[in-house]
Each structure stands twice: as structure tokens, then as C-alpha cells.
Amino acid sequence: MSKDKKLIIANWKLNPESLKDAKKLFVDIKKVASRTQKVQTVICSPSVYIAELSKMYSGHRLEVGAQDVFWENKGKHTGELSPTALKSVGAKYVIIGHSERRALGESNTDVNKKVAAALKAGLNVVLCIGESKRDSQALYLKFLREELESALSGVPKNHLKNLIITYEPLWAIGKSADDAVSSHQMHEMYLFIRKILTEIYTKNIAFNVPIIYGGSAEPDNVKELLDSGEIDGFLVGHSSLKASQFNEILKITNSI
Ligand code: PGA
């Protein structure tokens, strides 16, 4: 992961519905992603498509990733996917702790085990943290601190070079640019996350971990967030399912 590049990570969620459609969307995105030098583009697709998609581009500007992973590499764990298996089919990144996984019962302990195992296997981890709502006493900050501290519990500092933190408030997911975080709010979160990382590790390490934003990142709000929110990129959900919108985000980011 180059520190001078912005990260634009697509979270396709449970889309598209077939390998054929996934390949078409990938090809359409590749046309722009392969030319945007200042952007590292990542497509986190449903895991069954990863092996095929990763064969469709041989450079480094566009990589493929998964949306979840298990913490063991083998054994009696029916239905799970291991970090080493994902790596062996071409995945370079994995989203961990997305609120849609947490809503299905994933605990902070599970997230911690997944983060540790994926980093150990050499995957780039896109760790998601985010509050469901904000309150006037700022209790949400306590909640975020707990999510972040527990996710990184016991993670050695030499594994952090492959860590990306996504601030993704649940109240902003799946809406529109107007409902997303403001650049002022993002800047505050950026400082808050850096502060916690500095407390756990060192200032130097904390400042090298990319912090990205997720939650209705769209062509209409990415410029302002990049200009004044002090962020290193975006985790893009619905706008990554239309190549025209996603490519617009890539072009805007590349031009900054
Ligand atoms: P959204 O999703 O861009 O549709 O809000 C982002 C996400 O859930 O990762």
C-alpha cells in the first residue's frame, strides 16, 4: 500500500447477482482504475467471484478483496473462509467488522480475532468502526473507542502497515451525499482515531495508518471530504455498483 495514493474501496455487498455481471462491472471499472495513478482501487466482491476477477487485471492499480474472513486457516468450521484461502485465490484486501456483519451477531471479540488472523496472513485489513447514532453527551465516542481498542487488542505494531481504518457511521449508510458525514465531522473523527492509535501504539505508527470514510460516499461529496475532511479515501457501497458513478469518484480523487 503506497502512502501517497488515495484508497477507493468498493464494497459490492451481495451484488452483482452473477459472475457474468460481476465481470462486466469489473471490466467497466478497470478502464478508469487502470489509468488513475494517484488512486489505489480495490474491489471487495462476493468471495465466489474473487478468483476470476483477480485474473482479469495484472497491474497493481486495481486489486480485489473480500468482505469478511474467518480467524482460522483450517479445521472444523463449516461455511467459513480462511485468510490463507482468500490470499491463494488473489484477494489482497478484506473488509472486517462491517456494520452489516455486526448486525448478524459479530462481536468485538470476533472482529479482533479476524483482524489479527488476516493481518498475520498478510492481507490488507479494512477495519470498519461506526456508531449507529450520535448523542449530545458524546457517548458515541466511547463506543467508537471501544470498537477500535478491542479490534486491535494484541495486534503487534509490525502488522499495522497493512491496516486501514474506515469510519463508517451507520446513520450515513445507503443514503445520499446530503446524509453523509460533513467534512467538519470527518476531520474531528480523523483526529479522534489518530489520538486513540497514538495511545495504543506510537505517534509515528498512528500517522501512517490510512483513515478512510464510508457511508453514502458519492461523486457529489467526495471532493469536499477529500479537500477538508483530511481523509485517505473512501469505502463505497451503492455508488460502486454503477461503473459511471464509481469511475467518477476515481477521476475526482485522482485529480486532487
Ligand atoms: P453506501 O455503503 O456507500 O451504500 O452507504 C457503504 C458501506 O456500507 O460500506
mmCIF file of C-alpha atoms and ligand atoms in Angstrom:
data_model
loop_
_atom_site.group_PDB
_atom_site.id
_atom_site.type_symbol
_atom_site.label_atom_id
_atom_site.label_comp_id
_atom_site.label_asym_id
_atom_site.label_seq_id
_atom_site.Cartn_x
_atom_site.Cartn_y
_atom_site.Cartn_z
ATOM 1 C CA MET A 1 0.000 0.000 0.000
ATOM 2 C CA SER A 2 1.613 3.231 -1.116
ATOM 3 C CA LYS A 3 1.147 6.083 1.333
ATOM 4 C CA ASP A 4 0.937 8.712 -1.411
ATOM 5 C CA LYS A 5 -2.109 7.140 -3.021
ATOM 6 C CA LYS A 6 -5.731 7.626 -2.051
ATOM 7 C CA LEU A 7 -7.680 4.436 -1.439
ATOM 8 C CA ILE A 8 -11.016 3.906 -3.117
ATOM 9 C CA ILE A 9 -12.508 0.632 -1.952
ATOM 10 C CA ALA A 10 -15.699 -0.730 -3.468
ATOM 11 C CA ASN A 11 -17.945 -2.741 -1.181
ATOM 12 C CA TRP A 12 -20.183 -4.587 -3.614
ATOM 13 C CA LYS A 13 -22.009 -6.339 -0.747
ATOM 14 C CA LEU A 14 -24.275 -9.102 -2.129
ATOM 15 C CA ASN A 15 -24.019 -7.829 -5.707
ATOM 16 C CA PRO A 16 -23.950 -8.382 -8.685
ATOM 17 C CA GLU A 17 -26.167 -11.440 -8.970
ATOM 18 C CA SER A 18 -23.989 -13.472 -11.352
ATOM 19 C CA LEU A 19 -20.333 -13.939 -12.250
ATOM 20 C CA LYS A 20 -21.108 -12.633 -15.725
ATOM 21 C CA ASP A 21 -22.444 -9.342 -14.327
ATOM 22 C CA ALA A 22 -19.551 -9.105 -11.862
ATOM 23 C CA LYS A 23 -17.043 -9.452 -14.702
ATOM 24 C CA LYS A 24 -18.825 -6.791 -16.750
ATOM 25 C CA LEU A 25 -18.803 -4.319 -13.854
ATOM 26 C CA PHE A 26 -15.149 -5.111 -13.153
ATOM 27 C CA VAL A 27 -14.165 -4.513 -16.789
ATOM 28 C CA ASP A 28 -16.017 -1.187 -16.849
ATOM 29 C CA ILE A 29 -14.274 -0.041 -13.673
ATOM 30 C CA LYS A 30 -10.890 -1.329 -14.855
ATOM 31 C CA LYS A 31 -10.971 1.063 -17.822
ATOM 32 C CA VAL A 32 -10.611 4.012 -15.445
ATOM 33 C CA ALA A 33 -8.936 2.355 -12.436
ATOM 34 C CA SER A 34 -6.003 1.179 -14.556
ATOM 35 C CA ARG A 35 -5.315 4.812 -15.525
ATOM 36 C CA THR A 36 -5.784 6.624 -12.222
ATOM 37 C CA GLN A 37 -2.199 6.783 -10.986
ATOM 38 C CA LYS A 38 -2.887 8.571 -7.732
ATOM 39 C CA VAL A 39 -5.536 6.100 -6.607
ATOM 40 C CA GLN A 40 -5.341 2.557 -5.300
ATOM 41 C CA THR A 41 -8.637 0.991 -6.313
ATOM 42 C CA VAL A 42 -9.907 -2.128 -4.560
ATOM 43 C CA ILE A 43 -12.995 -4.152 -5.440
ATOM 44 C CA CYS A 44 -14.360 -6.130 -2.490
ATOM 45 C CA SER A 45 -16.682 -8.529 -4.243
ATOM 46 C CA PRO A 46 -18.611 -11.549 -3.017
ATOM 47 C CA SER A 47 -15.917 -14.150 -2.285
ATOM 48 C CA VAL A 48 -17.034 -16.583 -5.007
ATOM 49 C CA TYR A 49 -16.032 -14.048 -7.693
ATOM 50 C CA ILE A 50 -12.566 -13.214 -6.332
ATOM 51 C CA ALA A 51 -10.594 -15.931 -8.140
ATOM 52 C CA GLU A 52 -11.996 -14.941 -11.540
ATOM 53 C CA LEU A 53 -11.800 -11.188 -11.067
ATOM 54 C CA SER A 54 -8.233 -11.256 -9.796
ATOM 55 C CA LYS A 55 -7.142 -12.836 -13.072
ATOM 56 C CA MET A 56 -8.616 -10.019 -15.124
ATOM 57 C CA TYR A 57 -6.009 -7.361 -14.311
ATOM 58 C CA SER A 58 -2.308 -7.907 -13.832
ATOM 59 C CA GLY A 59 -1.150 -4.458 -12.622
ATOM 60 C CA HIS A 60 -1.358 -3.037 -9.110
ATOM 61 C CA ARG A 61 -3.692 -0.082 -9.528
ATOM 62 C CA LEU A 62 -6.721 -2.324 -9.146
ATOM 63 C CA GLU A 63 -6.830 -5.080 -6.534
ATOM 64 C CA VAL A 64 -9.509 -7.469 -5.360
ATOM 65 C CA GLY A 65 -10.667 -8.176 -1.823
ATOM 66 C CA ALA A 66 -13.245 -9.954 0.327
ATOM 67 C CA GLN A 67 -15.952 -8.644 2.648
ATOM 68 C CA ASP A 68 -15.334 -10.937 5.606
ATOM 69 C CA VAL A 69 -12.947 -13.669 6.735
ATOM 70 C CA PHE A 70 -12.656 -16.285 9.473
ATOM 71 C CA TRP A 71 -9.827 -16.406 12.018
ATOM 72 C CA GLU A 72 -8.668 -19.991 11.472
ATOM 73 C CA ASN A 73 -6.854 -21.265 8.416
ATOM 74 C CA LYS A 74 -8.282 -24.782 8.511
ATOM 75 C CA GLY A 75 -10.378 -27.161 10.556
ATOM 76 C CA LYS A 76 -13.936 -27.946 11.520
ATOM 77 C CA HIS A 77 -15.565 -24.629 10.593
ATOM 78 C CA THR A 78 -18.286 -25.370 8.062
ATOM 79 C CA GLY A 79 -19.012 -22.476 5.744
ATOM 80 C CA GLU A 80 -16.091 -20.259 6.776
ATOM 81 C CA LEU A 81 -13.391 -18.722 4.567
ATOM 82 C CA SER A 82 -9.814 -18.542 5.759
ATOM 83 C CA PRO A 83 -7.282 -15.733 5.275
ATOM 84 C CA THR A 84 -4.846 -18.069 3.501
ATOM 85 C CA ALA A 85 -7.527 -19.458 1.165
ATOM 86 C CA LEU A 86 -8.598 -15.916 0.221
ATOM 87 C CA LYS A 87 -4.990 -14.946 -0.430
ATOM 88 C CA SER A 88 -4.399 -18.029 -2.546
ATOM 89 C CA VAL A 89 -7.156 -17.027 -4.993
ATOM 90 C CA GLY A 90 -5.882 -13.457 -5.359
ATOM 91 C CA ALA A 91 -7.528 -11.439 -2.567
ATOM 92 C CA LYS A 92 -5.259 -8.679 -1.292
ATOM 93 C CA TYR A 93 -7.724 -6.892 0.993
ATOM 94 C CA VAL A 94 -10.514 -7.845 3.348
ATOM 95 C CA ILE A 95 -13.221 -5.755 4.992
ATOM 96 C CA ILE A 96 -13.656 -6.693 8.657
ATOM 97 C CA GLY A 97 -16.259 -5.533 11.162
ATOM 98 C CA HIS A 98 -18.701 -4.039 8.686
ATOM 99 C CA SER A 99 -21.885 -2.989 10.487
ATOM 100 C CA GLU A 100 -23.922 -5.398 8.355
ATOM 101 C CA ARG A 101 -21.808 -8.301 9.702
ATOM 102 C CA ARG A 102 -22.007 -6.935 13.242
ATOM 103 C CA ALA A 103 -25.809 -6.749 12.869
ATOM 104 C CA LEU A 104 -25.764 -10.512 12.202
ATOM 105 C CA GLY A 105 -24.101 -11.111 15.544
ATOM 106 C CA GLU A 106 -20.403 -10.468 15.001
ATOM 107 C CA SER A 107 -18.922 -9.313 18.316
ATOM 108 C CA ASN A 108 -15.936 -7.088 19.072
ATOM 109 C CA THR A 109 -14.074 -10.266 20.071
ATOM 110 C CA ASP A 110 -14.829 -11.876 16.702
ATOM 111 C CA VAL A 111 -13.641 -8.731 14.919
ATOM 112 C CA ASN A 112 -10.423 -8.768 16.931
ATOM 113 C CA LYS A 113 -9.701 -12.411 16.059
ATOM 114 C CA LYS A 114 -10.424 -11.771 12.381
ATOM 115 C CA VAL A 115 -8.229 -8.657 12.261
ATOM 116 C CA ALA A 116 -5.314 -10.451 13.945
ATOM 117 C CA ALA A 117 -5.552 -13.516 11.676
ATOM 118 C CA ALA A 118 -5.938 -11.564 8.448
ATOM 119 C CA LEU A 119 -3.004 -9.244 9.242
ATOM 120 C CA LYS A 120 -0.880 -12.231 10.211
ATOM 121 C CA ALA A 121 -1.661 -13.812 6.839
ATOM 122 C CA GLY A 122 -0.512 -10.622 5.089
ATOM 123 C CA LEU A 123 -3.904 -9.370 3.911
ATOM 124 C CA ASN A 124 -4.650 -5.644 3.968
ATOM 125 C CA VAL A 125 -7.382 -5.209 6.544
ATOM 126 C CA VAL A 126 -10.134 -2.628 6.068
ATOM 127 C CA LEU A 127 -11.424 -2.379 9.632
ATOM 128 C CA CYS A 128 -14.833 -0.706 9.978
ATOM 129 C CA ILE A 129 -15.966 1.182 13.046
ATOM 130 C CA GLY A 130 -19.024 3.395 13.369
ATOM 131 C CA GLU A 131 -21.779 4.466 15.709
ATOM 132 C CA SER A 132 -25.480 3.965 14.992
ATOM 133 C CA LYS A 133 -26.432 7.409 16.239
ATOM 134 C CA ARG A 134 -24.908 10.490 17.794
ATOM 135 C CA ASP A 135 -25.934 11.806 21.206
ATOM 136 C CA SER A 136 -25.392 15.173 22.860
ATOM 137 C CA GLN A 137 -23.244 13.717 25.668
ATOM 138 C CA ALA A 138 -20.854 12.277 23.063
ATOM 139 C CA LEU A 139 -21.300 8.715 24.345
ATOM 140 C CA TYR A 140 -20.785 7.588 20.772
ATOM 141 C CA LEU A 141 -17.112 8.480 21.146
ATOM 142 C CA LYS A 142 -16.837 5.973 23.986
ATOM 143 C CA PHE A 143 -18.485 3.375 21.769
ATOM 144 C CA LEU A 144 -16.072 4.070 18.909
ATOM 145 C CA ARG A 145 -13.076 3.939 21.208
ATOM 146 C CA GLU A 146 -14.225 0.534 22.460
ATOM 147 C CA GLU A 147 -14.702 -0.787 18.918
ATOM 148 C CA LEU A 148 -11.244 0.381 17.881
ATOM 149 C CA GLU A 149 -9.360 -0.656 21.016
ATOM 150 C CA SER A 150 -10.931 -4.105 21.115
ATOM 151 C CA ALA A 151 -10.373 -4.723 17.380
ATOM 152 C CA LEU A 152 -6.654 -4.017 17.812
ATOM 153 C CA SER A 153 -6.160 -5.754 21.138
ATOM 154 C CA GLY A 154 -2.928 -7.765 20.997
ATOM 155 C CA VAL A 155 -2.206 -6.806 17.370
ATOM 156 C CA PRO A 156 1.561 -6.257 17.119
ATOM 157 C CA LYS A 157 2.757 -2.954 15.750
ATOM 158 C CA ASN A 158 4.719 -4.584 12.938
ATOM 159 C CA HIS A 159 1.406 -5.799 11.442
ATOM 160 C CA LEU A 160 -0.087 -2.321 11.250
ATOM 161 C CA LYS A 161 1.426 -1.416 7.902
ATOM 162 C CA ASN A 162 -1.434 -3.388 6.327
ATOM 163 C CA LEU A 163 -4.202 -1.790 8.362
ATOM 164 C CA ILE A 164 -6.760 0.709 7.068
ATOM 165 C CA ILE A 165 -9.420 2.160 9.339
ATOM 166 C CA THR A 166 -12.815 3.038 7.965
ATOM 167 C CA TYR A 167 -15.004 5.419 9.870
ATOM 168 C CA GLU A 168 -18.454 4.376 8.717
ATOM 169 C CA PRO A 169 -21.344 5.709 10.815
ATOM 170 C CA LEU A 170 -24.435 3.533 10.440
ATOM 171 C CA TRP A 171 -26.679 6.585 10.114
ATOM 172 C CA ALA A 172 -24.980 7.505 6.839
ATOM 173 C CA ILE A 173 -25.001 4.126 5.093
ATOM 174 C CA GLY A 174 -27.121 3.585 1.987
ATOM 175 C CA LYS A 175 -28.488 7.109 1.811
ATOM 176 C CA SER A 176 -27.349 10.026 -0.327
ATOM 177 C CA ALA A 177 -24.495 12.551 -0.368
ATOM 178 C CA ASP A 178 -26.562 15.016 1.703
ATOM 179 C CA ASP A 179 -26.910 12.490 4.532
ATOM 180 C CA ALA A 180 -23.207 11.644 4.725
ATOM 181 C CA VAL A 181 -20.780 12.932 7.308
ATOM 182 C CA SER A 182 -19.762 16.592 6.923
ATOM 183 C CA SER A 183 -16.125 17.427 6.294
ATOM 184 C CA HIS A 184 -16.031 19.073 9.735
ATOM 185 C CA GLN A 185 -17.354 15.911 11.427
ATOM 186 C CA MET A 186 -14.907 13.823 9.420
ATOM 187 C CA HIS A 187 -11.999 15.964 10.461
ATOM 188 C CA GLU A 188 -12.972 15.503 14.115
ATOM 189 C CA MET A 189 -13.187 11.738 13.641
ATOM 190 C CA TYR A 190 -9.831 11.716 11.905
ATOM 191 C CA LEU A 191 -8.221 13.422 14.911
ATOM 192 C CA PHE A 192 -10.064 11.171 17.351
ATOM 193 C CA ILE A 193 -8.967 7.953 15.607
ATOM 194 C CA ARG A 194 -5.365 9.191 15.348
ATOM 195 C CA LYS A 195 -5.416 10.021 19.067
ATOM 196 C CA ILE A 196 -6.538 6.509 20.020
ATOM 197 C CA LEU A 197 -3.972 4.906 17.706
ATOM 198 C CA THR A 198 -1.274 7.097 19.258
ATOM 199 C CA GLU A 199 -2.340 5.976 22.732
ATOM 200 C CA ILE A 200 -2.205 2.292 21.758
ATOM 201 C CA TYR A 201 0.921 2.429 19.616
ATOM 202 C CA THR A 202 3.116 5.432 18.826
ATOM 203 C CA LYS A 203 2.526 8.730 17.086
ATOM 204 C CA ASN A 204 4.627 7.630 14.167
ATOM 205 C CA ILE A 205 2.640 4.430 13.644
ATOM 206 C CA ALA A 206 -0.665 6.220 14.184
ATOM 207 C CA PHE A 207 0.075 8.715 11.435
ATOM 208 C CA ASN A 208 0.872 6.012 8.924
ATOM 209 C CA VAL A 209 -2.442 4.153 9.207
ATOM 210 C CA PRO A 210 -4.775 5.327 6.427
ATOM 211 C CA ILE A 211 -8.186 6.525 7.623
ATOM 212 C CA ILE A 212 -10.991 6.366 5.092
ATOM 213 C CA TYR A 213 -14.680 7.222 5.191
ATOM 214 C CA GLY A 214 -17.713 5.105 4.300
ATOM 215 C CA GLY A 215 -21.417 5.942 4.227
ATOM 216 C CA SER A 216 -23.011 7.389 1.093
ATOM 217 C CA ALA A 217 -19.739 8.450 -0.486
ATOM 218 C CA GLU A 218 -20.869 9.649 -3.886
ATOM 219 C CA PRO A 219 -19.477 11.749 -6.757
ATOM 220 C CA ASP A 220 -21.227 14.758 -5.140
ATOM 221 C CA ASN A 221 -19.443 14.713 -1.791
ATOM 222 C CA VAL A 222 -16.031 13.109 -2.263
ATOM 223 C CA LYS A 223 -14.239 16.280 -3.367
ATOM 224 C CA GLU A 224 -15.209 18.299 -0.326
ATOM 225 C CA LEU A 225 -14.451 15.448 2.051
ATOM 226 C CA LEU A 226 -11.037 14.947 0.487
ATOM 227 C CA ASP A 227 -10.297 18.680 0.493
ATOM 228 C CA SER A 228 -11.227 19.427 4.064
ATOM 229 C CA GLY A 229 -12.049 16.194 5.900
ATOM 230 C CA GLU A 230 -8.407 15.093 5.908
ATOM 231 C CA ILE A 231 -9.014 11.544 4.764
ATOM 232 C CA ASP A 232 -7.133 8.959 2.772
ATOM 233 C CA GLY A 233 -10.026 7.636 0.721
ATOM 234 C CA PHE A 234 -13.461 6.022 0.764
ATOM 235 C CA LEU A 235 -15.314 2.767 1.229
ATOM 236 C CA VAL A 236 -18.019 2.997 -1.404
ATOM 237 C CA GLY A 237 -21.208 0.914 -1.305
ATOM 238 C CA HIS A 238 -24.107 1.717 -3.644
ATOM 239 C CA SER A 239 -22.063 4.089 -5.818
ATOM 240 C CA SER A 240 -19.668 1.229 -6.625
ATOM 241 C CA LEU A 241 -22.392 -0.760 -8.368
ATOM 242 C CA LYS A 242 -22.714 1.699 -11.237
ATOM 243 C CA ALA A 243 -19.426 1.924 -13.143
ATOM 244 C CA SER A 244 -20.190 5.501 -14.281
ATOM 245 C CA GLN A 245 -20.597 6.715 -10.678
ATOM 246 C CA PHE A 246 -17.666 4.782 -9.297
ATOM 247 C CA ASN A 247 -15.407 5.882 -12.141
ATOM 248 C CA GLU A 248 -16.417 9.471 -11.483
ATOM 249 C CA ILE A 249 -15.288 9.047 -7.870
ATOM 250 C CA LEU A 250 -11.974 7.639 -9.124
ATOM 251 C CA LYS A 251 -11.458 10.566 -11.501
ATOM 252 C CA ILE A 252 -12.316 13.211 -8.900
ATOM 253 C CA THR A 253 -9.974 11.597 -6.372
ATOM 254 C CA ASN A 254 -7.197 11.303 -8.923
ATOM 255 C CA SER A 255 -7.470 14.991 -9.760
ATOM 256 C CA ILE A 256 -6.898 16.177 -6.175
HETATM 257 P P1 PGA B 1 -23.042 3.057 0.988
HETATM 258 O O1 PGA B 1 -22.412 1.771 1.708
HETATM 259 O O2 PGA B 1 -21.942 3.713 0.201
HETATM 260 O O3 PGA B 1 -24.122 2.498 0.132
HETATM 261 O O4 PGA B 1 -23.549 3.944 2.076
HETATM 262 C C1 PGA B 1 -21.147 1.825 2.276
HETATM 263 C C2 PGA B 1 -20.906 0.560 3.059
HETATM 264 O O5 PGA B 1 -21.851 0.039 3.682
HETATM 265 O O6 PGA B 1 -19.763 0.080 3.100
#
